[in-house]
Coordinates of C-alpha atoms in Angstrom, one line a residue:
M1 CA 0.0 0.0 0.0
R2 CA 1.2 3.4 -0.9
T3 CA 1.4 5.7 2.2
H4 CA 0.8 9.4 2.2
R5 CA 1.7 12.4 4.4
I6 CA -1.6 13.8 5.4
G7 CA -2.4 17.0 7.2
I8 CA -5.6 17.4 9.1
I9 CA -6.7 21.1 9.2
G10 CA -9.4 21.3 11.9
T11 CA -9.2 18.3 14.4
G12 CA -12.7 18.2 15.6
A13 CA -15.0 15.2 15.4
I14 CA -14.6 14.7 11.6
G15 CA -10.9 15.5 11.3
G16 CA -10.1 13.5 14.4
F17 CA -12.0 10.4 13.3
Y18 CA -10.7 10.2 9.7
G19 CA -7.2 11.3 10.8
L20 CA -7.0 8.6 13.4
M21 CA -8.3 5.9 11.0
L22 CA -5.8 6.9 8.4
A23 CA -2.9 7.0 11.0
K24 CA -3.9 3.5 12.2
A25 CA -3.7 2.4 8.5
G26 CA -0.1 3.4 8.4
H27 CA -0.2 6.9 6.9
D28 CA 1.9 9.8 8.2
V29 CA -0.8 12.0 9.6
H30 CA -0.3 15.4 11.2
F31 CA -3.0 17.2 13.2
L32 CA -3.5 21.0 13.5
L33 CA -5.3 21.6 16.8
R34 CA -6.5 24.6 18.8
S35 CA -8.2 24.1 22.2
D36 CA -7.5 20.3 22.3
Y37 CA -3.7 20.6 21.8
E38 CA -2.5 20.0 25.4
Q39 CA -5.0 17.2 26.0
V40 CA -4.2 15.4 22.8
V41 CA -0.4 15.7 23.3
S42 CA -0.6 14.3 26.8
Q43 CA -3.4 11.8 26.5
G44 CA -3.7 11.0 22.8
L45 CA -6.8 11.0 20.6
R46 CA -9.6 8.6 21.6
I47 CA -12.7 7.5 19.6
N48 CA -15.5 5.5 21.2
S49 CA -17.0 3.8 18.2
S50 CA -20.1 1.7 17.7
L51 CA -18.4 0.1 14.7
Y52 CA -14.8 -0.3 15.8
G53 CA -14.9 -0.2 19.6
A54 CA -12.5 1.9 21.6
L55 CA -9.8 3.4 19.4
Q56 CA -6.7 5.2 20.8
L57 CA -4.0 7.1 18.9
D58 CA -1.0 7.8 21.1
N59 CA 2.0 9.9 20.3
V60 CA -0.1 12.1 18.1
Q61 CA 1.8 14.4 15.7
A62 CA 0.0 17.5 16.9
Y63 CA 0.7 21.1 16.3
R64 CA -0.6 24.5 17.5
H65 CA 0.5 26.4 14.5
A66 CA 0.7 25.5 10.8
A67 CA 4.2 26.9 10.6
E68 CA 5.4 23.9 12.7
M69 CA 3.9 21.3 10.4
P70 CA 5.7 19.5 7.6
A71 CA 4.6 20.0 4.0
C72 CA 1.7 17.5 3.3
D73 CA 0.7 15.8 0.1
W74 CA -3.0 15.6 1.1
L75 CA -4.8 18.1 3.3
L76 CA -8.1 17.3 4.8
V77 CA -9.9 20.4 5.8
A78 CA -12.4 19.3 8.4
A79 CA -13.3 22.6 10.1
K80 CA -16.8 24.2 9.5
T81 CA -17.2 26.3 6.3
T82 CA -17.5 29.4 8.5
S83 CA -13.7 29.0 9.2
N84 CA -12.4 28.5 5.7
L85 CA -11.0 32.0 5.0
A86 CA -9.4 32.2 8.4
L87 CA -7.8 28.8 7.8
L88 CA -6.5 29.8 4.3
P89 CA -3.0 30.8 5.4
A90 CA -2.6 27.5 7.2
I91 CA -3.8 25.6 4.1
V92 CA -1.4 27.3 1.8
Q93 CA 1.5 27.0 4.3
V94 CA 1.1 23.3 4.9
A95 CA 0.4 22.2 1.3
A96 CA 3.3 20.6 -0.5
P97 CA 3.8 21.5 -4.2
G98 CA 0.9 20.0 -6.1
A99 CA -0.9 18.9 -2.9
K100 CA -4.5 17.8 -2.9
V101 CA -6.8 19.9 -0.7
V102 CA -10.0 18.1 0.3
L103 CA -12.9 20.0 1.9
L104 CA -14.7 17.6 4.2
Q105 CA -17.6 19.9 4.6
N106 CA -21.4 20.3 4.1
G107 CA -23.4 22.6 1.9
L108 CA -22.7 24.4 -1.4
G109 CA -20.1 27.0 -2.4
A110 CA -17.2 26.1 -0.2
E111 CA -14.9 25.2 -3.1
E112 CA -15.9 28.2 -5.2
A113 CA -15.2 30.5 -2.3
L114 CA -11.8 29.0 -1.5
R115 CA -10.5 28.4 -5.0
P116 CA -9.5 32.0 -6.0
H117 CA -7.3 32.2 -2.9
L118 CA -5.4 29.0 -3.6
P119 CA -2.3 28.6 -5.8
D120 CA -3.2 27.3 -9.2
S121 CA -0.8 24.3 -8.6
L122 CA -3.0 22.9 -5.8
H123 CA -5.8 20.4 -6.5
L124 CA -9.1 21.0 -4.8
L125 CA -11.6 18.3 -4.0
G126 CA -14.8 18.0 -2.1
G127 CA -15.7 15.3 0.4
L128 CA -19.2 14.6 1.8
C129 CA -19.1 12.6 5.1
F130 CA -22.0 10.3 5.8
I131 CA -21.4 9.7 9.5
C132 CA -22.9 10.2 12.9
I133 CA -20.2 11.6 15.1
H134 CA -19.6 14.3 17.6
R135 CA -16.9 15.5 20.0
T136 CA -17.8 15.1 23.7
D137 CA -14.6 16.4 25.3
Q138 CA -11.1 17.5 24.5
G139 CA -9.5 14.7 22.5
I140 CA -12.6 12.4 22.8
I141 CA -14.9 11.6 19.9
E142 CA -18.2 9.6 20.0
H143 CA -18.8 7.7 16.7
Q144 CA -22.4 6.5 16.7
A145 CA -22.9 5.1 13.1
M146 CA -21.8 5.0 9.5
N147 CA -18.3 5.9 8.1
G148 CA -18.8 6.7 4.5
I149 CA -17.4 9.6 2.4
N150 CA -18.2 10.6 -1.2
L151 CA -15.4 12.4 -3.0
A152 CA -15.1 14.4 -6.2
Y153 CA -12.6 16.6 -8.0
H154 CA -13.4 20.3 -8.2
S155 CA -10.5 22.2 -9.8
G156 CA -6.8 22.4 -10.1
P157 CA -4.0 21.8 -12.6
L158 CA -5.7 18.7 -14.1
R159 CA -8.1 19.4 -17.0
D160 CA -8.5 15.8 -18.3
P161 CA -11.5 14.1 -16.6
A162 CA -9.7 10.8 -16.7
Q163 CA -6.8 12.3 -14.7
Q164 CA -9.2 14.0 -12.3
W165 CA -10.9 10.7 -11.8
A166 CA -7.6 8.9 -11.1
V167 CA -6.8 11.4 -8.3
T168 CA -10.3 11.0 -6.8
Q169 CA -10.2 7.3 -7.0
E170 CA -6.8 7.2 -5.3
L171 CA -8.2 9.1 -2.4
A172 CA -11.3 6.9 -2.2
E173 CA -9.1 3.8 -2.2
T174 CA -7.0 5.3 0.5
F175 CA -10.0 5.7 2.8
S176 CA -11.3 2.3 1.9
A177 CA -8.0 0.6 2.7
A178 CA -8.3 2.3 6.1
G179 CA -11.6 0.5 6.8
L180 CA -13.8 3.3 5.7
A181 CA -16.4 3.5 2.9
G182 CA -14.6 5.7 0.4
N183 CA -16.6 6.4 -2.8
A184 CA -15.3 8.3 -5.8
M185 CA -17.8 10.4 -7.8
T186 CA -17.5 12.4 -11.0
D187 CA -19.9 15.3 -10.2
L188 CA -19.2 17.2 -7.0
A189 CA -22.2 19.5 -7.4
T190 CA -24.6 16.5 -7.6
A191 CA -22.9 14.9 -4.6
R192 CA -23.4 18.1 -2.6
W193 CA -27.1 18.5 -3.5
Q194 CA -27.6 14.9 -2.5
K195 CA -26.2 15.5 1.0
L196 CA -28.3 18.6 1.3
V197 CA -31.5 16.5 1.0
W198 CA -30.7 15.3 4.5
N199 CA -28.8 18.2 5.9
V200 CA -31.4 20.9 5.1
P201 CA -34.3 19.4 7.1
Y202 CA -32.5 17.6 9.9
N203 CA -29.9 20.3 10.8
G204 CA -32.3 23.2 11.0
L205 CA -35.2 21.3 12.6
S206 CA -32.9 19.8 15.3
V207 CA -32.2 23.4 16.3
L208 CA -35.8 24.8 16.0
L209 CA -37.5 21.8 17.6
N210 CA -34.7 21.0 20.1
S211 CA -34.7 17.4 19.1
G212 CA -32.5 14.6 17.7
T213 CA -33.4 12.4 14.8
E214 CA -35.4 9.9 16.9
G215 CA -37.8 12.6 18.1
L216 CA -38.1 14.2 14.7
M217 CA -38.9 10.8 13.0
K218 CA -41.4 9.7 15.7
D219 CA -43.6 12.8 15.5
A220 CA -46.1 12.8 12.6
N221 CA -46.0 16.5 12.2
S222 CA -42.3 16.9 12.0
L223 CA -42.0 13.9 9.8
V224 CA -44.4 15.5 7.3
L225 CA -42.3 18.6 7.3
I226 CA -39.1 16.6 6.8
K227 CA -40.5 14.9 3.8
A228 CA -41.8 18.2 2.3
I229 CA -38.4 19.9 2.7
M230 CA -36.6 16.9 1.2
Q231 CA -38.8 17.0 -1.9
E232 CA -38.2 20.8 -2.1
V233 CA -34.5 20.3 -2.1
M234 CA -34.7 17.5 -4.7
A235 CA -36.8 19.7 -6.9
A236 CA -34.3 22.5 -6.6
A237 CA -31.4 20.2 -7.4
H238 CA -33.2 19.0 -10.6
A239 CA -33.9 22.6 -11.6
C240 CA -30.2 23.4 -11.2
G241 CA -29.3 20.6 -13.5
H242 CA -28.5 17.9 -10.9
P243 CA -31.3 15.4 -10.9
L244 CA -31.2 13.0 -8.0
P245 CA -32.7 9.4 -7.8
D246 CA -36.4 9.4 -7.2
D247 CA -36.1 7.1 -4.2
L248 CA -33.3 9.1 -2.5
A249 CA -35.5 10.8 0.1
E250 CA -37.3 7.6 0.9
N251 CA -34.0 5.7 1.4
M252 CA -32.7 8.5 3.6
L253 CA -35.8 8.4 5.8
K254 CA -35.4 4.6 6.1
N255 CA -31.7 4.9 7.0
T256 CA -32.4 7.7 9.5
L257 CA -34.9 5.4 11.3
Q258 CA -32.2 2.9 11.8
L259 CA -29.8 5.3 13.3
P260 CA -29.3 5.8 17.0
D261 CA -30.8 9.1 18.2
Y262 CA -28.5 11.7 16.6
L263 CA -28.0 15.4 17.1
P264 CA -26.7 17.0 13.9
S265 CA -23.7 19.3 13.9
M266 CA -25.8 22.5 13.7
Y267 CA -27.6 21.6 16.9
H268 CA -24.2 21.4 18.7
D269 CA -23.1 24.7 17.1
F270 CA -26.2 26.5 18.3
Q271 CA -26.0 25.1 21.8
L272 CA -22.4 26.1 22.1
K273 CA -23.1 29.5 20.6
R274 CA -20.8 28.9 17.6
P275 CA -21.7 30.2 14.2
M276 CA -24.1 27.9 12.3
E277 CA -23.3 27.0 8.7
L278 CA -26.3 29.0 7.4
E279 CA -24.6 30.2 4.3
A280 CA -23.4 26.8 3.0
I281 CA -26.4 24.8 3.9
Y282 CA -29.2 27.3 3.3
L283 CA -28.2 30.6 1.7
N284 CA -26.2 29.2 -1.2
P285 CA -28.7 26.5 -2.2
L286 CA -31.5 29.1 -2.0
A287 CA -29.5 31.5 -4.2
R288 CA -28.8 28.9 -6.8
A289 CA -32.4 27.8 -6.9
A290 CA -33.6 31.4 -7.3
Q291 CA -31.3 31.8 -10.3
V292 CA -33.2 29.1 -12.2
G293 CA -36.6 30.2 -10.9
A294 CA -37.1 27.3 -8.4
A295 CA -39.0 28.3 -5.2
M296 CA -37.9 26.8 -1.9
P297 CA -40.4 28.5 0.6
K298 CA -40.1 25.9 3.4
T299 CA -36.3 26.1 3.2
E300 CA -36.5 29.9 3.2
M301 CA -38.7 29.8 6.3
L302 CA -36.3 27.5 8.0
L303 CA -33.4 29.8 7.3
D304 CA -35.4 32.9 8.6
S305 CA -36.2 31.0 11.8
L306 CA -32.6 30.0 12.4
R307 CA -31.5 33.6 11.8
F308 CA -34.0 34.7 14.4
L309 CA -32.7 32.2 17.0
E310 CA -29.1 33.0 16.2
A311 CA -29.6 36.8 16.6
R312 CA -31.5 36.2 19.9
S313 CA -28.9 33.9 21.3
G314 CA -26.2 36.6 21.0
A315 CA -23.8 34.0 19.9
Y316 CA -21.4 36.4 18.2

């Protein structure tokens, strides 16, 4: 197996989990940390996983500052989209010549916003993580279910679709060899709209209704709303030129019923008074739908309600 030097930019739940799994598989993984630095250096990185049991990574290659990190061939950016521009100097500093930068983030527009600020020599890919995971304490991550990741090439020095696919496939195989469900895709925009079918209803409603997935699925009223929002997102995706499988929403509902009670990331952001990813998950899809004349009234109402709560909470 070919090993890679991988930098994790943003070692929260997502970055910590995928970084640990890649390190366990033999890759040279380096973690950029903020508040967790002292704990991870002294106690290591721990994951309590429903799939893998208790996982512990000791002697973590951890750093407070990007300037201390070695140049990395792959960079996995696992912070929230709200931090991307602030992390830009770190991304550029840690990237080796010709490095592949992968945004493991939700929503639309992250790659388009970051690309103009990156050197032309860097490859930019998107990654959609299908996983139930959250950070419970410094250096401690709870992994409840799933481990999949859909990957696609966005932009960079490669223009030949076959070469772009080869890079994407290499990364997908790297994840798969680490015991994860890596899946290469040819169309990043379609992949992002697909994930939005789940993210738009469950993230926002978890905040508005103060409920995890179990409560949202058991109540007839919230379930009707979830289904309606899902169909609205699918219709918008189709209008934007990204038709999704007809049974996608139904399959997502079935899969969600099988999950343990899960609180999406936006719920934790709101509770901890952190910025919610309203732009990537709501504003950008609404703007793209509006450009093609597709109405998303329920999604728009959801956004307006979240903005009200955010303003009232005085989060920032």
